[in-house]
PDB file of C-alpha atoms in Angstrom:
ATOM      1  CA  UNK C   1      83.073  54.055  60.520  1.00 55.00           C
ATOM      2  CA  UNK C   2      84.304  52.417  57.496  1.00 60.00           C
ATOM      3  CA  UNK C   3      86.891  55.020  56.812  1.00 60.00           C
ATOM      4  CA  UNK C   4      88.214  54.506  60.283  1.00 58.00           C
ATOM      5  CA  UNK C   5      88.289  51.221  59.832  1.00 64.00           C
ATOM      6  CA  UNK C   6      90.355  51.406  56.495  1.00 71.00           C
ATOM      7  CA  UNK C   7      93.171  52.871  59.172  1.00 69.00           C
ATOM      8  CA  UNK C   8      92.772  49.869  61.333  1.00 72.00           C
ATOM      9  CA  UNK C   9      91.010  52.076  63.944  1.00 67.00           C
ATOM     10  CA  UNK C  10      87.782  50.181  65.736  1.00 68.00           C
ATOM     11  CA  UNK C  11      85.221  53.075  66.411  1.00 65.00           C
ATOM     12  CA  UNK C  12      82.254  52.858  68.659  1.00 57.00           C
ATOM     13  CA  UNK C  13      78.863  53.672  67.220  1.00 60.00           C
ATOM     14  CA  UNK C  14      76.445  55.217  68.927  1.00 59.00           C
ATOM     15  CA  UNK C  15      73.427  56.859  66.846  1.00 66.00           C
ATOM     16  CA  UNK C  16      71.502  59.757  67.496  1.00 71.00           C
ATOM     17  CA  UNK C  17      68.996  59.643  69.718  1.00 72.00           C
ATOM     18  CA  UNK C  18      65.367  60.810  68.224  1.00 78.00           C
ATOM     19  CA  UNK C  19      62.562  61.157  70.486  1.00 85.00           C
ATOM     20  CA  UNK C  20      60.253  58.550  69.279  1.00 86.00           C
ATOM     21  CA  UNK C  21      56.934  59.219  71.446  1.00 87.00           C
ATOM     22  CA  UNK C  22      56.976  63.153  70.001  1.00 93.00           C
ATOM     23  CA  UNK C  23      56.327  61.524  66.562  1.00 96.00           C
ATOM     24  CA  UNK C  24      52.774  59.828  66.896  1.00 96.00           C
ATOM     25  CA  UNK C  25      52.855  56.632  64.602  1.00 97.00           C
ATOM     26  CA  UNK C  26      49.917  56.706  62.027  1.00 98.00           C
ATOM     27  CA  UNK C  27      49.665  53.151  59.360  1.00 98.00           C
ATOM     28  CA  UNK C  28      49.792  54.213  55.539  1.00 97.00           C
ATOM     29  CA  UNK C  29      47.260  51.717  54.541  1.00 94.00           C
ATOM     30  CA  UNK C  30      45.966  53.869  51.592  1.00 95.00           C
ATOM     31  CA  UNK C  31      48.290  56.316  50.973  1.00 97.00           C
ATOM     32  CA  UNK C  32      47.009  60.275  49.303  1.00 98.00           C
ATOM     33  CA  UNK C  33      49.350  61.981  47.236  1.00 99.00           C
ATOM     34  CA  UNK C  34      50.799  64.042  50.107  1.00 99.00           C
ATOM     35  CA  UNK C  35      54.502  64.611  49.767  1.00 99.00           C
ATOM     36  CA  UNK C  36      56.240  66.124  52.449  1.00 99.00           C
ATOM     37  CA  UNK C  37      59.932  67.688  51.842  1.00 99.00           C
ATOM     38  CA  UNK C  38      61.407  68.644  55.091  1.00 99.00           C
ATOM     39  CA  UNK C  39      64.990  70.284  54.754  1.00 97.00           C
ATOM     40  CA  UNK C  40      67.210  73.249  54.603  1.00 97.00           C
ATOM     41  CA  UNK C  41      66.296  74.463  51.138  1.00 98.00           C
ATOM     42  CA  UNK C  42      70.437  74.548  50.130  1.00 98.00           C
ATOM     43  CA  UNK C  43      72.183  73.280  46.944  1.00 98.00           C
ATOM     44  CA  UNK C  44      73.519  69.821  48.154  1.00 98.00           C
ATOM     45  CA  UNK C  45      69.776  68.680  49.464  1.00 98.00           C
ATOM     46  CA  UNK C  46      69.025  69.610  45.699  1.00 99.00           C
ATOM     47  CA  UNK C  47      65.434  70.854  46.587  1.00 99.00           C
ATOM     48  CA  UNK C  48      64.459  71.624  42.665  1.00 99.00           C
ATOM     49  CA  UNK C  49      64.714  68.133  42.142  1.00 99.00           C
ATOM     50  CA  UNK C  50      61.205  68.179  44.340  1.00 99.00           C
ATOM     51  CA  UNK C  51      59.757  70.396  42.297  1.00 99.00           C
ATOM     52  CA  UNK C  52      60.499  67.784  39.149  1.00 99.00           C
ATOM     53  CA  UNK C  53      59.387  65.318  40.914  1.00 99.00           C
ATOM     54  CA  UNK C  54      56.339  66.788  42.401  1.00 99.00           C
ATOM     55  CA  UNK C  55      55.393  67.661  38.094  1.00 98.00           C
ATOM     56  CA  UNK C  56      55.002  64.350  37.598  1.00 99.00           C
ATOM     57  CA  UNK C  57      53.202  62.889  40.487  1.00 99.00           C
ATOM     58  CA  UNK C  58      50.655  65.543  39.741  1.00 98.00           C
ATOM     59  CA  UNK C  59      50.495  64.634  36.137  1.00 98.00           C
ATOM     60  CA  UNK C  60      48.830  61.383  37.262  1.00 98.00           C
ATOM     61  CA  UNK C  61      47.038  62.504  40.676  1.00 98.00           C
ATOM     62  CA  UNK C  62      46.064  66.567  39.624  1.00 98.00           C
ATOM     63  CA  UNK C  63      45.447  66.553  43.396  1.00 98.00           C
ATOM     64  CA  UNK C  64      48.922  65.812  44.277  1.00 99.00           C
ATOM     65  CA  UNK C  65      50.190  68.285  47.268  1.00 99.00           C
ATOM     66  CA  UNK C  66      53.327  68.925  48.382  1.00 99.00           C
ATOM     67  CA  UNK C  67      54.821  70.809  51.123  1.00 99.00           C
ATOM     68  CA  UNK C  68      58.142  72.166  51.423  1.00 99.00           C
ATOM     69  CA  UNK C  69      59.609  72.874  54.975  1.00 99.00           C
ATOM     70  CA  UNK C  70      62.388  74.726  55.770  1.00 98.00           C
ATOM     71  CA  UNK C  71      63.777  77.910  55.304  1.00 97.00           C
ATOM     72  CA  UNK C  72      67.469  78.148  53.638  1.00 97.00           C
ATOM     73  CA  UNK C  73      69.111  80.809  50.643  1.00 98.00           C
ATOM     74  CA  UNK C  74      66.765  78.808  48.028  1.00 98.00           C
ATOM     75  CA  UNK C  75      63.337  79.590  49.257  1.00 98.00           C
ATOM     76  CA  UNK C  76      62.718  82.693  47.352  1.00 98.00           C
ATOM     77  CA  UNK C  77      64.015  81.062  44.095  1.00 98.00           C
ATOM     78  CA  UNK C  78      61.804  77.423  44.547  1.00 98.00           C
ATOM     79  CA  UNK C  79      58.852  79.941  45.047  1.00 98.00           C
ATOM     80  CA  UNK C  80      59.651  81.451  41.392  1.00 98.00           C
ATOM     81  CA  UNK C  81      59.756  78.217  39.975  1.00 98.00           C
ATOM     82  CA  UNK C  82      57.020  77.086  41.299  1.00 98.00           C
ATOM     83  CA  UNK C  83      55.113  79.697  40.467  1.00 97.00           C
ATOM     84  CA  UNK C  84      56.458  79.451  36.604  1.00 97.00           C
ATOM     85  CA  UNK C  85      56.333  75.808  36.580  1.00 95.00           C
ATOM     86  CA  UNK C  86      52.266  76.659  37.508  1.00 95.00           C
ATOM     87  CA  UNK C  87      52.623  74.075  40.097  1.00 96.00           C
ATOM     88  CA  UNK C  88      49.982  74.504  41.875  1.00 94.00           C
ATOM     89  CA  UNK C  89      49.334  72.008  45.454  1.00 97.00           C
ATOM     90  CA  UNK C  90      52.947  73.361  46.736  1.00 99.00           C
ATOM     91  CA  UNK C  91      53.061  75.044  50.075  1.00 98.00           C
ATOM     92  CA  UNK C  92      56.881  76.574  51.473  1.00 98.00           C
ATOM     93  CA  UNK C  93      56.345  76.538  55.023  1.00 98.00           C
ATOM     94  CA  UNK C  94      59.685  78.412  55.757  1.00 97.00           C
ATOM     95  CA  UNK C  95      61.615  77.269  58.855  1.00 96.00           C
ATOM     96  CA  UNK C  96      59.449  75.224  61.164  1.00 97.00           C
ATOM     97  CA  UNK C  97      59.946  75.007  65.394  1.00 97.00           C
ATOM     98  CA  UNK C  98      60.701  71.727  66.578  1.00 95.00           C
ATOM     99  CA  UNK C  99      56.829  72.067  68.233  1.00 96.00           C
ATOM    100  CA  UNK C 100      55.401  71.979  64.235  1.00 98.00           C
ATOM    101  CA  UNK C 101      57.319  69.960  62.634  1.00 98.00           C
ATOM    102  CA  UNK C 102      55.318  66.247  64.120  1.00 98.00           C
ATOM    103  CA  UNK C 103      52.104  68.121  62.624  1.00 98.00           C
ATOM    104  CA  UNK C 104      53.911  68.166  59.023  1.00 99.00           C
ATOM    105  CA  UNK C 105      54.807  64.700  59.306  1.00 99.00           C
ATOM    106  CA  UNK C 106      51.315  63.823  60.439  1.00 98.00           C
ATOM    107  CA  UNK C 107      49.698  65.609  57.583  1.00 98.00           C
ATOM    108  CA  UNK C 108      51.632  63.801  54.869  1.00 99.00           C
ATOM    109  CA  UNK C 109      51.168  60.387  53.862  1.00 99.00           C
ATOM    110  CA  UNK C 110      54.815  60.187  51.517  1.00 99.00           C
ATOM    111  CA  UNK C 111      58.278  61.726  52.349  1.00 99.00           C
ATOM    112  CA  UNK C 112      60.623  63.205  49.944  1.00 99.00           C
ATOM    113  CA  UNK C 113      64.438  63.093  50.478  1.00 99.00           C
ATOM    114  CA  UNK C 114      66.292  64.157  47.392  1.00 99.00           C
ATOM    115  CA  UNK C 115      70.062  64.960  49.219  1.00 98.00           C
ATOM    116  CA  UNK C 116      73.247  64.870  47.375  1.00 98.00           C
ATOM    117  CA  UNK C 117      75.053  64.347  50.240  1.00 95.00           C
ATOM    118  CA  UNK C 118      74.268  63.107  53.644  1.00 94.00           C
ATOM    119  CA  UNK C 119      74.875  61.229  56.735  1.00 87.00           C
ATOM    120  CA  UNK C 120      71.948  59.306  58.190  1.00 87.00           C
ATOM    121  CA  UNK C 121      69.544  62.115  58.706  1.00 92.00           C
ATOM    122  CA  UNK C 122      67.530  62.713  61.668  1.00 93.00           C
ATOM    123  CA  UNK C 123      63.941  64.129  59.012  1.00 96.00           C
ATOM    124  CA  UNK C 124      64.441  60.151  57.426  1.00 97.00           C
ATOM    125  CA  UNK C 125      63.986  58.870  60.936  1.00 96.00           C
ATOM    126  CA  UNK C 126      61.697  60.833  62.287  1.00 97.00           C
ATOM    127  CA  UNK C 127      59.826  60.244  59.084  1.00 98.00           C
ATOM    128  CA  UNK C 128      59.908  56.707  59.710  1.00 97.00           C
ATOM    129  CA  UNK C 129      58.480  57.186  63.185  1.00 96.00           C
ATOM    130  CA  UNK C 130      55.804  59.172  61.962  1.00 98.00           C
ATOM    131  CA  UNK C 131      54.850  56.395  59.920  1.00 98.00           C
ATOM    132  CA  UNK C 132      55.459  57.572  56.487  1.00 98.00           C
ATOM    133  CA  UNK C 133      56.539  55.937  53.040  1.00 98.00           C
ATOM    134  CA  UNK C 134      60.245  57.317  52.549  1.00 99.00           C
ATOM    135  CA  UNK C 135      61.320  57.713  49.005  1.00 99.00           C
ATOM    136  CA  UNK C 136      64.995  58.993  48.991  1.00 99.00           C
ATOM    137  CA  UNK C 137      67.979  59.414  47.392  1.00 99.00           C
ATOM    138  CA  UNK C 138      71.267  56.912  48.092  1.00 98.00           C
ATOM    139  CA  UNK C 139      73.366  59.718  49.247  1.00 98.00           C
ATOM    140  CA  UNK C 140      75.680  59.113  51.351  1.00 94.00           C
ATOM    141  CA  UNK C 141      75.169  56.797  54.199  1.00 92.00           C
ATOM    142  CA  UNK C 142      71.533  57.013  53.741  1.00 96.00           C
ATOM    143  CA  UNK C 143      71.342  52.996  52.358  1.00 96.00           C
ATOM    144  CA  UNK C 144      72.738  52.357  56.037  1.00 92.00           C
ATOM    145  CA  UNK C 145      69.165  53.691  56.923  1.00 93.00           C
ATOM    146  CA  UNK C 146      66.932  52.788  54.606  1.00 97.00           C
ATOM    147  CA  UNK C 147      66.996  49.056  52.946  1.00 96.00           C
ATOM    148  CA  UNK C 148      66.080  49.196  49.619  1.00 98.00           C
ATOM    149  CA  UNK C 149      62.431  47.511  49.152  1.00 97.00           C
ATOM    150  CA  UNK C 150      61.920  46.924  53.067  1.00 97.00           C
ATOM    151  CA  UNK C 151      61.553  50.299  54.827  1.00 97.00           C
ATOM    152  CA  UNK C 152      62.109  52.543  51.982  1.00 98.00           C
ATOM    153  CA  UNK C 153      62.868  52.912  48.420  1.00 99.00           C
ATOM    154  CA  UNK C 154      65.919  54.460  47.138  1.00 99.00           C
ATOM    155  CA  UNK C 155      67.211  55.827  43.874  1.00 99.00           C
ATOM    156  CA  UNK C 156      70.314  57.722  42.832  1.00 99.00           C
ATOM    157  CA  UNK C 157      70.669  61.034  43.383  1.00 99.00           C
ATOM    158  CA  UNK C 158      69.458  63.270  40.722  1.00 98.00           C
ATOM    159  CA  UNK C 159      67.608  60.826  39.003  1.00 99.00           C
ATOM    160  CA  UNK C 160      64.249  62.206  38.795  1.00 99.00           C
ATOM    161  CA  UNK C 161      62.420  59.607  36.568  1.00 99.00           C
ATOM    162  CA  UNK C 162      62.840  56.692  39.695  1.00 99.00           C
ATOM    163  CA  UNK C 163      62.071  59.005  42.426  1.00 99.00           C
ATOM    164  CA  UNK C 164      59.160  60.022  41.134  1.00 99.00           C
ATOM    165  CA  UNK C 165      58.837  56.485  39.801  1.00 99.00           C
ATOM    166  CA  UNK C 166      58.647  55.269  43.431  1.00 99.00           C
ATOM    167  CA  UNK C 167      56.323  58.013  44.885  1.00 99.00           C
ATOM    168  CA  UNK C 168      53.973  56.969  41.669  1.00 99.00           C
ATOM    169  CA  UNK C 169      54.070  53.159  42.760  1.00 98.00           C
ATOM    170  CA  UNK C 170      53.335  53.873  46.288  1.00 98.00           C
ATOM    171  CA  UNK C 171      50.182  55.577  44.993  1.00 98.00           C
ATOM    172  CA  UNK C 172      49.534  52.793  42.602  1.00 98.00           C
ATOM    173  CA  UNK C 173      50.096  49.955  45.528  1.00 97.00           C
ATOM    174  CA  UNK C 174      48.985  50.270  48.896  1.00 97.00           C
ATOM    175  CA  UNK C 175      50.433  47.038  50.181  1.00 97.00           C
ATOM    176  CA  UNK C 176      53.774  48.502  49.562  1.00 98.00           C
ATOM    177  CA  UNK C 177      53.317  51.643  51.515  1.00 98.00           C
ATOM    178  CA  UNK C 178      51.740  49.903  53.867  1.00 98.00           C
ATOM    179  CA  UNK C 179      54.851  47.581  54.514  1.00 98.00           C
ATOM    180  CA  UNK C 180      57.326  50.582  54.304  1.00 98.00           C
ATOM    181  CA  UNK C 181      54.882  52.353  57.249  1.00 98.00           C
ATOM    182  CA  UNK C 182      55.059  49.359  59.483  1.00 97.00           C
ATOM    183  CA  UNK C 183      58.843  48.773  58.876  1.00 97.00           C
ATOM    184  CA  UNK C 184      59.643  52.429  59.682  1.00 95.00           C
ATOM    185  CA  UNK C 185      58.694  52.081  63.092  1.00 92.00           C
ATOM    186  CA  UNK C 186      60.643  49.229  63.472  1.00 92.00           C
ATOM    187  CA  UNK C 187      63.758  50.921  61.915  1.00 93.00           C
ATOM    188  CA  UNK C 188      62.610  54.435  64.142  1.00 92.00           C
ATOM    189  CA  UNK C 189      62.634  52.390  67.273  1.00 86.00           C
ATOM    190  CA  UNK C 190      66.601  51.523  66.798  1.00 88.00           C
ATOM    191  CA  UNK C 191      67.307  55.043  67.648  1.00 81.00           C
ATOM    192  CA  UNK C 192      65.305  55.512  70.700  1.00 73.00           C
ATOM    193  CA  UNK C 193      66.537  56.520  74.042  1.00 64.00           C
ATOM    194  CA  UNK C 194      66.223  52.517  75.520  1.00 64.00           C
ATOM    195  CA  UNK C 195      68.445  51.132  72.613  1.00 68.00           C
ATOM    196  CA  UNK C 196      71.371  53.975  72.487  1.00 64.00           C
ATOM    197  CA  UNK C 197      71.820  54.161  76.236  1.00 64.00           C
ATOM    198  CA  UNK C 198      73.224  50.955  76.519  1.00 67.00           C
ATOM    199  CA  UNK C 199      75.433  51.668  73.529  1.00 63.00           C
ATOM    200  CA  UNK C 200      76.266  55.264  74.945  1.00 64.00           C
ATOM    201  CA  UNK C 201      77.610  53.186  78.290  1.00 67.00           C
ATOM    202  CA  UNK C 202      79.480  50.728  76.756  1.00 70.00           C
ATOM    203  CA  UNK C 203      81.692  53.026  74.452  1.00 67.00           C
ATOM    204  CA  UNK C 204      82.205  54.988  77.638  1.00 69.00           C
ATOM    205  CA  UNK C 205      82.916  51.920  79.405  1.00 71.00           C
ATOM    206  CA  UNK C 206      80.048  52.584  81.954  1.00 58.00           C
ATOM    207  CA  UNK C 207      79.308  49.062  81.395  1.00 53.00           C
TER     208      UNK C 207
END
């Protein structure tokens, strides 16, 4: 939108629409050292930098987990390095159906997003629904998503010391998580069917 805008062009938005009630809500009040990674495993979602960051949550919580969904050319080669890294607590789920993918969100209490480049995606949202504290990168027009300190936390991209820096705090402070959790809903329920329509209608000038 802003680069249309630079033009002098006026674009309608209309967000995607994400299916809110498939993604049961559940409060972080005392969040486990779950992480949940949930995206093509391809170089510009940079899904080694989960692996880093995964090292040193488990330095401090040995019974850190995390699980990796998602099939993509990098599977085989995250496996090796996990497997030399002797990370143990990772699971590579390959490619998940959109039936299995609400039980992965469920069964994590933290999500991962580590992207180098990115529009606002749909696993951040979903995420959100699902009730999970998002730690992500700023890639992109991901900070259009997720505000800094108020339904998220964000670092740049690459930096491995703040992301896992922020997944380490969330541990260390449930109050935060919990605040992230509640304000994910909020931000989830922005992109549900009953707020786009009426967008959707106006830009088509059904309205």
């Amino acid at each position: 939108a802003r680069l249309f805008a630079a033009h002098g062009l006026r674009p309608a938005l209309a967000p995607n629409i994400v299916p809110i009630a498939a993604f049961p809500f559940r409060l972080r009040e005392m969040p486990q050292p779950r992480l949940l990674w949930l995206r093509q495993m391809e170089p510009r979602y940079r899904p080694h930098d989960a692996l880093a960051i995964f090292a040193r949550v488990q330095a401090q919580h040995p019974a850190a987990t995390l699980t990796m969904a998602g099939g993509g050319s990098l599977l085989a080669e995250l496996k090796q390095a996990a497997a030399q890294q002797k990370l143990g607590g990772v699971a590579f789920t390959g490619h998940l159906q959109p039936a299995q993918i609400p039980a992965a969100y469920a069964a994590a209490d933290l999500f991962l997003n580590t992207s180098a480049i990115d529009n606002l995606p749909l696993t951040l949202i979903e995420a959100a629904a699902s009730g999970l504290a998002i730690v992500s990168t700023d890639a992109g027009a991901i900070p259009d998503l997720i505000d800094h300190g108020q339904n998220g936390l964000l670092a740049p991209v690459g930096d491995i010391e703040a992301l896992a820096g922020h997944c380490l705090s969330l541990l260390a402070e449930p109050e935060q998580a919990r605040t992230l959790s509640l304000a994910g809903r909020d931000l989830a329920q922005r992109f549900a069917w009953p707020r786009i329509a009426p967008l959707l209608a106006a830009a088509y000038g059904l309205m």
